[in-house]
Amino acid sequence: MRFANRSLDPAVRKMLGEANKDGIETVWDRFELQQPQCGFGLLGICCRNCIQGPCRIDPFGNGPQKGVCGAGADLIVARNLLRSVVGGTAAHADHAYEAAEALYLAATGKAPYEIKDEAKLKSVAAKLGIETAGKDKNELAREVAETAFADFANHGTSPMKWLTATAPQERVETWGKLGVLPRNPDREIRTAMHQTGMGVDSDPVNLILSAVKLGLVDGYGGLHLATDIQDILFGTPAPVVSEANLGVLKADHVNIVIHGHVPLLSEKIVEWAKKLADEARAAGASGIQLSGICCTGNEVLMRQGVPVANNFLAQELAITTGVVDAMVVDVQCIMPSLADISACYHTKLISTMPIAKLPGAQHIPFETDKVDETARQIVRTAIEAFKNRDPQKVNVPDEKSRVIAGFSVEAIVGALSKIDSEAPLKPLVDNIANGNVLGACAVVGCNNAKVIQDSFHVTMVKELLKNNVLVVATGCAAHALGKAGFLTPEAAEKYAGDTLKAVLTAVGNAAGLNAPLPPVLHMGSCVDNSRIGDLVSALAGYLKVAVKDLPIAASAPEYQHEKAIAIGTWAVSLGVFTHLGVVPPVLGSKQVATILTSEPVESLLGGKFYVETDPVKAAEGIIAHIKDKRAKLGI
Amino acid sequence: MRFANRSLDPAVRKMLGEANKDGIETVWDRFELQQPQCGFGLLGICCRNCIQGPCRIDPFGNGPQKGVCGAGADLIVARNLLRSVVGGTAAHADHAYEAAEALYLAATGKAPYEIKDEAKLKSVAAKLGIETAGKDKNELAREVAETAFADFANHGTSPMKWLTATAPQERVETWGKLGVLPRNPDREIRTAMHQTGMGVDSDPVNLILSAVKLGLVDGYGGLHLATDIQDILFGTPAPVVSEANLGVLKADHVNIVIHGHVPLLSEKIVEWAKKLADEARAAGASGIQLSGICCTGNEVLMRQGVPVANNFLAQELAITTGVVDAMVVDVQCIMPSLADISACYHTKLISTMPIAKLPGAQHIPFETDKVDETARQIVRTAIEAFKNRDPQKVNVPDEKSRVIAGFSVEAIVGALSKIDSEAPLKPLVDNIANGNVLGACAVVGCNNAKVIQDSFHVTMVKELLKNNVLVVATGCAAHALGKAGFLTPEAAEKYAGDTLKAVLTAVGNAAGLNAPLPPVLHMGSCVDNSRIGDLVSALAGYLKVAVKDLPIAASAPEYQHEKAIAIGTWAVSLGVFTHLGVVPPVLGSKQVATILTSEPVESLLGGKFYVETDPVKAAEGIIAHIKDKRAKLGI
């Protein structure tokens, strides 16, 4: 089949054919044009950190083995790795900080958000040691926001509060002994940028320890903080039924695609799309259809049931359907090419964030205190654009799949408590102990043009499920699995091994679904990897073991972003065996590659990276790891 | 002459011959081995910000014009530039923050530093709007440190206090209109790292505006903050006579070379070297000779008269003299090769900072509260090492030059006030107005293996002085000019044009020197570029014009570090015409290169970058600029 080497997704293959016919350049075309990619960069042995460079190390040992300053391959690789982790961590911390700022402004009456989830607010406050009794929700929310601000203003040596309040105690002690407990997230980011400058750190091991520290900033000052605050503001997700793939776009509707990562604006767009439906009908449309791409898509799917248009690699192709009246972007993973592509259609490309503009896009600035006006203007801009559609260019593929999403930890525990209200985790743990559930794997991360879109996710997950490994998913991985039909009760029938299927059926029936739970639980966006961290921490706590001892694993089969490297570093630091399906740029240093994938990382942290580019072999490696952990637990 | 293509410095050439003979690899050897350097990197059109890459743009237009994500040359260059500025800014902000932390600990009795300069403390406090009356120095110092901390904990939208308190009002307004006033320095660093991630900002202009913002963080949250606090703790420099070049090393002394940038430890090493002189004599030495490299060298030169061993490019060669018993490094510009080279000698290489370790070095950790113990241990380690010297390897070149350093703004104003105590700046301004002094140029920055060591500094400065342009210098530029004899009264005779010479003589005589002022005033370390900023701001204030209207310029002829890019960006933002003698990696984008060197930067900020790799032509360009500004002022 045409374009089988580009994507597993039939809708994407179809649209690629159309794009090809119309001479529209896509990410795959650009990837092909970039071949061959620079071998020095791929190995991580290119340094551009000062103006004496750029320097390159000859991986064959014939040419230069040191940069101008004297940095060898180990140092260059470690330094580049830390800068990547800093880039990802800064993205997540900035996201979380914006959420905390919005919570503060909402709580003090300066931003038109309502605090939707008082139960979550109280639970977060309690974890932080904030007295909750007798406080109204705004007062409590202000104190929670101030606690976040205090982490970002910590001038002492005490570790980040959001970490000590939410990470397992065993881990806090382990990290403390290693000297990698982060203090103020911003201070750690600044210091790591300093550390990686020319002539500062020459010690690859010291740099990797800093990467671990930054990974913890990412996990707790980025992911966990963002999820906590977003749940408080917009509600903790609960299971919700929706659809995924380009077929969710409706030719007779005003289509607004929301894309990016931070839900502060998109939640309001959802609200205003409902309010302005009559205006859309007055303009000749049957209504307004919202859909999402990337993690902003996941956020509104999890909380509002907004369908998913597609994941990272197909963002351009959404526009080529000719029915996207507005694509609204916030931050991260937004291809710069979108401006060129939307210029070939009637689509209004709308940028909204001060740090993410696109030449050629219309900029409608997001400001927390005027977010309603912004959202209203965006929806109205889409309605106006609808009038300019070119019927000749309309071409919406039929493909879409039903998905069940919204599996927050609270929702999972809620479903399990239907079986055992006293000890909700017991049914899951019992079924892991008796081998009905072999273990669990978190499948997360992006698409990457180096991998046939979605194929690694799908092929590997099939193997895992067949072997009774329960899968949880986030990010573009969850989109991939959703499009491929794994987020449904039927998938339990189709893909799960017999014992896993029985457990999913029992839990689903007990939860009143009259059907099995999906074998892949959609736990949210990339920042919602914190939910997975909480789940495994809770399991470890219930079992009175460390996370590193659980029969679990994580995998980012098709990752591309620095954020994924930061998340992976956090996962390994938490003690999780973490698979990568794309080779990270570290192979130029045997020392760094060895540290990351075996000793001493595993003995110090319990987790390690596992790199395998074949999906079936990767599943085998993950299963072998799970079996090994089971054996060590004596189950 | 041998090695004339490597260095202008005769001592360096001599030692290069010895190193060559002994098979010691130096930075120049490594630079040669790196040829040819990667053209993509040199042009700035290589992107490694995500794992779909690395991507390269074909500068000839035949190959790919876009990266996988769709980023073109303009975006890639702008993004790389901003990340460089962030790297430099993070280094300076981290340095300044450590100084503020030390001041806080000293003021609260938790670190053994005395507050040496109460006058500076009061003047800084007054600028910050802190009431000084009736407060003892520790109380006031604590409040000043807390004001610094407050900038780094600012969760509001108000601009950085250290900026608004010290930058010219005209500039604050200009930056405010452009939307580039920084808030919390750390927040801006974090956000800029986020902005430069894959799929965030696609707008080169927006990225360059962020570079301006980060440049301001560098100038005020880095340079100015560091200088202010270091003056308060260790004293504001006053003119001091010393020497520069490898000849300052003494074969019969214990030699301790201090290298790096942050003087928190080195000030204590100076103290303990005096205290332990008897121990050195007991070990058979005639005493302890301290000398400095890079900016830690400048800090202790300016305040303590400690001689300079050499500048950046010759750091390795200091060790090859065979008499360096300990080289103590803190952070920045420390070649990773030092460990290999010191292993060939008896030299103890001592790292001290948690973020700057070197495999093979001895790590004696700097901790603020135990700094005396650390300094004592370091000096004793050097004394011990002295006993292991190999007399066969001792080879100290004779070359050294007399230098006068210590020209803080306070010292310059002090000298001028001997002529006019009411209006100290008047004599300087009058002499600029009447043309005796054509203008002034700050010559700053590093060495870079791409330039014959010191040659650009020296050749260009000769031209400037001949044309009656007064020169001020910092960093490795000041070392270069010091070694070449420009920091002496005799240099006024030798190099200055007639009218400049007359002014220098008049001021020197009035100041009681019985000799001219040096034609190049050594104003300190790289962070002390803030002193130059203060001087030009004061001149502009006195004249009631903007900095951008003054007949002045800045030049970084041989820069190599990201810090220099950050400083240069700040200088341009301040309104200064800023020359670069090494081509920055921006030529791959016509848009970015044009913005930086002409419109719109010049019309918006008044300053711009000027790139010229020939020293005589660079001087001509600077002089032309100065004449143009004179003409516009009608003088």
Coordinates of N, CA, C and O in Angstrom, one line a residue, chain B residues 486-612:
Chain B
F486 N 50.4 47.9 27.4 CA 49.5 49.0 27.2 C 48.9 49.6 28.5 O 48.3 50.6 28.5
L487 N 49.1 48.9 29.6 CA 48.5 49.3 30.8 C 49.5 50.1 31.7 O 49.6 49.9 32.9
T488 N 50.3 50.9 31.0 CA 51.3 51.7 31.7 C 51.3 53.1 31.3 O 50.8 53.4 30.2
P489 N 51.9 54.0 32.1 CA 52.0 55.4 31.6 C 52.9 55.5 30.4 O 52.6 56.3 29.5
E490 N 53.9 54.7 30.3 CA 54.8 54.7 29.1 C 54.0 54.5 27.8 O 54.4 55.0 26.7
A491 N 53.0 53.7 27.9 CA 52.2 53.4 26.7 C 51.5 54.6 26.2 O 51.2 54.8 25.0
A492 N 51.2 55.6 27.1 CA 50.6 56.8 26.6 C 51.5 57.5 25.7 O 51.2 58.0 24.6
E493 N 52.8 57.6 26.2 CA 53.8 58.2 25.3 C 54.0 57.5 24.0 O 54.1 58.1 22.9
K494 N 54.0 56.1 24.1 CA 54.3 55.3 22.9 C 53.2 55.2 21.9 O 53.5 55.2 20.7
Y495 N 52.0 55.1 22.4 CA 50.9 54.7 21.5 C 49.8 55.8 21.3 O 49.2 55.8 20.2
A496 N 49.6 56.7 22.3 CA 48.5 57.6 22.2 C 48.8 58.7 21.2 O 49.9 59.2 21.1
G497 N 47.7 59.1 20.4 CA 47.9 60.3 19.6 C 48.1 61.5 20.5 O 47.9 61.5 21.7
D498 N 48.6 62.6 19.9 CA 49.1 63.8 20.7 C 48.0 64.3 21.6 O 48.4 64.6 22.8
T499 N 46.8 64.5 21.1 CA 45.9 65.2 22.0 C 45.4 64.2 23.1 O 45.3 64.7 24.3
L500 N 45.3 63.0 22.8 CA 44.9 62.0 23.9 C 46.0 61.9 24.9 O 45.8 61.9 26.1
K501 N 47.3 61.9 24.4 CA 48.4 61.9 25.3 C 48.4 63.1 26.3 O 48.7 63.0 27.5
A502 N 48.1 64.2 25.7 CA 48.1 65.4 26.6 C 47.0 65.3 27.7 O 47.2 65.7 28.8
V503 N 45.9 64.8 27.3 CA 44.8 64.6 28.3 C 45.2 63.6 29.4 O 45.0 63.9 30.6
L504 N 45.8 62.5 28.9 CA 46.2 61.5 29.9 C 47.3 62.0 30.8 O 47.3 61.7 32.0
T505 N 48.1 62.8 30.3 CA 49.2 63.4 31.1 C 48.6 64.4 32.1 O 49.0 64.4 33.3
A506 N 47.7 65.2 31.7 CA 47.1 66.2 32.6 C 46.3 65.5 33.7 O 46.5 65.9 34.9
V507 N 45.6 64.5 33.4 CA 44.8 63.8 34.4 C 45.8 63.0 35.3 O 45.6 63.1 36.6
G508 N 46.8 62.4 34.8 CA 47.8 61.7 35.6 C 48.5 62.6 36.6 O 48.6 62.3 37.7
N509 N 48.9 63.7 36.1 CA 49.6 64.7 36.9 C 48.6 65.2 38.0 O 49.0 65.3 39.2
A510 N 47.4 65.5 37.6 CA 46.4 66.0 38.6 C 46.2 65.0 39.7 O 46.0 65.3 40.9
A511 N 46.2 63.7 39.3 CA 45.9 62.7 40.2 C 47.1 62.3 41.1 O 47.1 61.4 41.9
G512 N 48.2 63.1 40.8 CA 49.4 62.9 41.7 C 50.3 61.7 41.2 O 51.1 61.2 42.0
L513 N 50.1 61.2 40.0 CA 50.9 60.1 39.5 C 52.3 60.5 39.0 O 53.1 59.7 38.8
N514 N 52.4 61.8 38.7 CA 53.6 62.3 38.1 C 53.9 61.6 36.8 O 55.0 61.4 36.4
A515 N 52.8 61.1 36.2 CA 53.0 60.4 34.9 C 51.6 60.4 34.3 O 50.6 60.6 34.9
P516 N 51.5 60.1 33.0 CA 50.2 60.0 32.3 C 49.4 58.8 32.9 O 50.0 57.8 33.3
L517 N 48.1 58.9 32.8 CA 47.3 57.7 33.0 C 47.7 56.7 31.8 O 48.0 57.2 30.7
P518 N 47.5 55.4 32.1 CA 47.7 54.5 31.0 C 46.6 54.8 29.9 O 45.5 55.1 30.3
P519 N 46.9 54.6 28.6 CA 45.9 54.9 27.6 C 44.8 53.8 27.5 O 43.8 54.0 26.9
V520 N 45.1 52.7 28.2 CA 44.1 51.6 28.3 C 43.9 51.4 29.8 O 44.8 51.1 30.5
L521 N 42.6 51.6 30.1 CA 42.3 51.5 31.6 C 41.7 50.1 31.8 O 40.7 49.7 31.2
H522 N 42.4 49.4 32.7 CA 41.9 48.0 33.0 C 40.8 48.2 34.0 O 41.0 48.5 35.2
M523 N 39.6 47.8 33.5 CA 38.4 48.0 34.4 C 37.9 46.7 35.0 O 36.9 46.7 35.7
G524 N 38.6 45.6 34.8 CA 38.3 44.4 35.5 C 38.0 43.1 34.7 O 38.6 42.9 33.7
S525 N 37.2 42.3 35.3 CA 36.9 41.0 34.8 C 35.7 41.1 33.8 O 35.2 42.2 33.5
C526 N 35.3 40.0 33.2 CA 34.2 40.1 32.3 C 32.9 40.6 32.9 O 32.1 41.3 32.3
V527 N 32.6 40.1 34.2 CA 31.4 40.7 34.8 C 31.6 42.2 35.0 O 30.6 42.9 35.1
D528 N 32.8 42.6 35.1 CA 33.0 44.1 35.3 C 32.7 44.9 34.1 O 32.9 46.1 34.1
N529 N 32.3 44.3 33.0 CA 31.8 45.1 31.9 C 30.6 45.9 32.4 O 30.3 47.0 31.8
S530 N 30.0 45.5 33.5 CA 29.0 46.4 34.1 C 29.6 47.7 34.5 O 28.9 48.8 34.5
R531 N 30.9 47.8 34.9 CA 31.5 49.1 35.2 C 31.6 50.0 34.0 O 31.4 51.2 34.1
I532 N 31.8 49.3 32.8 CA 31.9 50.1 31.6 C 30.5 50.7 31.3 O 30.3 51.8 30.9
G533 N 29.5 49.8 31.5 CA 28.1 50.2 31.3 C 27.7 51.4 32.2 O 27.1 52.4 31.8
D534 N 28.2 51.3 33.5 CA 27.9 52.4 34.4 C 28.6 53.7 34.0 O 28.1 54.8 34.1
L535 N 29.9 53.6 33.5 CA 30.6 54.7 33.1 C 29.9 55.4 31.9 O 29.7 56.7 31.9
V536 N 29.6 54.7 30.9 CA 28.9 55.3 29.7 C 27.5 55.8 30.1 O 27.1 56.9 29.6
S537 N 26.9 55.1 31.0 CA 25.6 55.6 31.5 C 25.7 57.0 32.2 O 24.9 57.9 32.0
A538 N 26.8 57.0 33.0 CA 27.0 58.3 33.7 C 27.4 59.4 32.8 O 26.9 60.5 32.9
L539 N 28.2 59.1 31.8 CA 28.6 60.1 30.8 C 27.3 60.6 30.1 O 27.1 61.8 29.9
A540 N 26.5 59.7 29.7 CA 25.2 60.0 29.0 C 24.4 60.9 29.9 O 23.8 61.9 29.4
G541 N 24.3 60.5 31.1 CA 23.5 61.2 32.1 C 24.0 62.7 32.2 O 23.2 63.6 32.2
Y542 N 25.3 62.8 32.4 CA 25.9 64.1 32.5 C 25.6 65.0 31.3 O 25.3 66.2 31.5
L543 N 25.7 64.4 30.2 CA 25.5 65.1 28.9 C 24.0 65.3 28.5 O 23.7 65.9 27.5
K544 N 23.2 64.6 29.3 CA 21.7 64.6 29.0 C 21.4 64.1 27.6 O 20.6 64.6 26.9
V545 N 22.1 63.1 27.2 CA 21.8 62.4 26.0 C 21.7 60.9 26.3 O 21.9 60.5 27.4
A546 N 21.3 60.1 25.3 CA 21.2 58.6 25.5 C 22.6 58.0 25.2 O 23.4 58.6 24.5
V547 N 22.8 56.8 25.8 CA 24.1 56.1 25.6 C 24.3 56.0 24.1 O 25.5 56.1 23.6
K548 N 23.3 55.7 23.3 CA 23.4 55.4 21.9 C 23.9 56.7 21.1 O 24.4 56.5 20.0
D549 N 23.9 57.8 21.8 CA 24.3 59.0 21.1 C 25.8 59.4 21.3 O 26.3 60.3 20.7
L550 N 26.4 58.6 22.3 CA 27.8 59.0 22.6 C 28.8 58.5 21.5 O 28.5 57.5 20.9
P551 N 29.9 59.2 21.4 CA 30.9 58.7 20.5 C 31.8 57.6 21.1 O 33.0 57.8 21.4
I552 N 31.1 56.5 21.2 CA 31.8 55.3 21.9 C 31.5 54.0 21.1 O 30.6 54.0 20.3
A553 N 32.2 53.0 21.4 CA 32.0 51.7 20.8 C 32.5 50.6 21.8 O 33.2 50.9 22.8
A554 N 32.2 49.4 21.5 CA 32.7 48.3 22.2 C 33.2 47.3 21.2 O 32.8 47.3 20.0
S555 N 34.2 46.4 21.6 CA 34.7 45.4 20.7 C 35.1 44.2 21.4 O 35.7 44.3 22.5
A556 N 34.7 43.1 20.9 CA 35.2 41.8 21.4 C 35.9 41.1 20.3 O 35.4 40.3 19.5
P557 N 37.2 41.4 20.1 CA 38.0 41.0 18.9 C 38.2 39.5 18.9 O 38.3 38.9 17.8
E558 N 38.4 38.9 20.0 CA 38.8 37.4 20.0 C 37.9 36.6 20.9 O 38.4 35.6 21.5
Y559 N 36.6 36.9 20.9 CA 35.7 36.2 21.8 C 35.5 34.8 21.4 O 35.6 34.5 20.3
Q560 N 35.2 34.0 22.4 CA 34.9 32.6 22.1 C 33.7 32.0 22.9 O 33.1 31.1 22.5
H561 N 33.4 32.6 24.0 CA 32.4 32.0 25.0 C 31.0 32.5 24.7 O 30.8 33.6 24.2
E562 N 30.0 31.7 25.0 CA 28.6 32.1 25.0 C 28.4 33.3 25.9 O 27.5 34.2 25.6
K563 N 29.2 33.4 26.9 CA 29.0 34.6 27.8 C 29.3 35.9 27.0 O 28.7 36.9 27.2
A564 N 30.3 35.8 26.1 CA 30.6 37.0 25.3 C 29.4 37.4 24.4 O 29.1 38.6 24.2
I565 N 28.7 36.4 23.9 CA 27.6 36.7 23.1 C 26.5 37.3 23.9 O 25.8 38.3 23.4
A566 N 26.3 36.9 25.1 CA 25.3 37.5 26.0 C 25.7 38.9 26.3 O 24.9 39.8 26.3
I567 N 27.0 39.1 26.7 CA 27.4 40.5 27.0 C 27.3 41.4 25.8 O 26.8 42.5 25.9
G568 N 27.6 40.9 24.6 CA 27.5 41.7 23.4 C 26.0 42.1 23.2 O 25.8 43.2 22.8
T569 N 25.2 41.2 23.4 CA 23.7 41.4 23.2 C 23.3 42.5 24.2 O 22.5 43.4 23.8
W570 N 23.8 42.4 25.4 CA 23.4 43.5 26.4 C 24.0 44.8 25.9 O 23.3 45.9 25.9
A571 N 25.2 44.8 25.4 CA 25.9 46.1 25.0 C 25.1 46.7 23.9 O 24.8 47.9 23.9
V572 N 24.7 45.9 22.9 CA 23.9 46.4 21.8 C 22.6 47.0 22.3 O 22.1 48.0 21.9
S573 N 22.0 46.3 23.2 CA 20.7 46.7 23.8 C 20.8 48.0 24.6 O 19.9 48.8 24.6
L574 N 22.0 48.2 25.1 CA 22.3 49.5 25.8 C 22.5 50.6 24.8 O 22.5 51.8 25.2
G575 N 22.6 50.3 23.6 CA 22.8 51.3 22.6 C 24.2 51.4 22.0 O 24.6 52.4 21.4
V576 N 25.0 50.4 22.3 CA 26.4 50.5 22.0 C 26.7 49.8 20.6 O 26.3 48.7 20.4
F577 N 27.4 50.4 19.8 CA 28.0 49.9 18.5 C 29.0 48.8 19.0 O 30.0 49.2 19.6
T578 N 28.8 47.6 18.6 CA 29.6 46.5 19.2 C 30.3 45.7 18.1 O 29.6 44.9 17.4
H579 N 31.6 45.8 18.1 CA 32.4 45.0 17.1 C 32.7 43.6 17.6 O 32.9 43.4 18.7
L580 N 32.6 42.7 16.6 CA 33.0 41.3 16.8 C 34.1 41.0 15.8 O 33.9 41.2 14.6
G581 N 35.2 40.4 16.3 CA 36.3 40.1 15.4 C 36.3 38.7 14.9 O 37.1 38.3 14.1
V582 N 35.4 37.9 15.5 CA 35.2 36.5 15.0 C 33.8 36.4 14.5 O 32.9 37.0 15.2
V583 N 33.5 35.8 13.4 CA 32.2 35.8 12.8 C 31.3 34.9 13.6 O 31.6 33.7 13.9
P584 N 30.2 35.4 14.2 CA 29.3 34.6 14.9 C 28.5 33.6 14.0 O 28.4 33.9 12.8
P585 N 28.0 32.5 14.5 CA 27.4 31.5 13.6 C 25.9 32.0 13.2 O 25.0 31.3 13.6
V586 N 25.9 33.0 12.5 CA 24.6 33.5 12.0 C 24.5 33.8 10.5 O 23.4 34.1 10.0
L587 N 25.6 33.6 9.9 CA 25.6 33.9 8.4 C 24.7 33.0 7.6 O 24.4 33.4 6.4
G588 N 24.3 31.9 8.1 CA 23.3 31.1 7.4 C 22.0 31.7 7.2 O 21.2 31.2 6.5
S589 N 21.7 32.8 8.0 CA 20.4 33.4 7.8 C 20.6 34.9 7.5 O 21.1 35.7 8.3
K590 N 20.2 35.3 6.3 CA 20.4 36.6 5.9 C 19.5 37.5 6.8 O 19.9 38.6 7.2
Q591 N 18.3 37.0 7.1 CA 17.4 37.8 8.0 C 18.1 38.1 9.3 O 18.1 39.3 9.8
V592 N 18.6 37.1 10.0 CA 19.1 37.3 11.3 C 20.4 38.2 11.2 O 20.5 39.1 12.0
A593 N 21.2 37.9 10.3 CA 22.5 38.6 10.2 C 22.2 40.1 9.9 O 22.8 41.0 10.5
T594 N 21.2 40.4 9.1 CA 20.8 41.7 8.8 C 20.2 42.4 10.0 O 20.6 43.6 10.3
I595 N 19.3 41.7 10.7 CA 18.7 42.4 11.9 C 19.8 42.7 12.9 O 19.8 43.8 13.4
L596 N 20.8 41.9 13.1 CA 21.8 42.1 14.1 C 22.7 43.2 13.8 O 23.2 43.9 14.6
T597 N 23.0 43.4 12.5 CA 24.0 44.3 12.1 C 23.5 45.6 11.5 O 24.2 46.5 11.1
S598 N 22.2 45.7 11.3 CA 21.6 47.0 10.8 C 20.2 47.2 11.2 O 20.0 47.2 12.4
E599 N 19.3 47.3 10.3 CA 17.9 47.4 10.7 C 17.3 46.1 11.1 O 17.7 45.1 10.5
P600 N 16.3 46.0 12.0 CA 15.7 47.1 12.7 C 16.4 47.3 14.1 O 16.0 48.2 14.8
V601 N 17.5 46.5 14.3 CA 18.1 46.7 15.7 C 18.6 48.1 15.9 O 18.3 48.6 17.0
E602 N 19.2 48.7 14.9 CA 19.8 50.0 15.2 C 18.7 51.0 15.4 O 18.8 51.9 16.3
S603 N 17.6 51.0 14.7 CA 16.6 52.0 14.9 C 15.9 51.8 16.2 O 15.4 52.7 16.8
L604 N 15.8 50.5 16.6 CA 15.0 50.3 17.9 C 15.9 50.5 19.1 O 15.4 51.0 20.1
L605 N 17.1 50.1 19.0 CA 18.0 50.1 20.2 C 19.1 51.1 20.2 O 19.7 51.4 21.2
G606 N 19.5 51.5 19.0 CA 20.6 52.5 18.8 C 21.9 51.8 18.6 O 22.8 52.4 18.0
G607 N 22.1 50.6 19.2 CA 23.3 49.9 19.0 C 23.1 48.9 17.9 O 22.0 48.6 17.4
K608 N 24.2 48.3 17.5 CA 24.1 47.1 16.5 C 25.5 46.4 16.6 O 26.4 46.9 17.2
F609 N 25.5 45.2 16.0 CA 26.7 44.5 15.9 C 27.4 44.9 14.6 O 26.8 45.2 13.6
Y610 N 28.7 44.8 14.7 CA 29.6 45.2 13.5 C 30.7 44.1 13.5 O 31.4 43.9 14.4
V611 N 30.6 43.3 12.4 CA 31.5 42.1 12.3 C 32.6 42.5 11.3 O 32.4 42.8 10.2
E612 N 33.9 42.4 11.8 CA 35.0 42.7 10.9 C 36.2 41.9 11.4 O 36.6 42.0 12.6

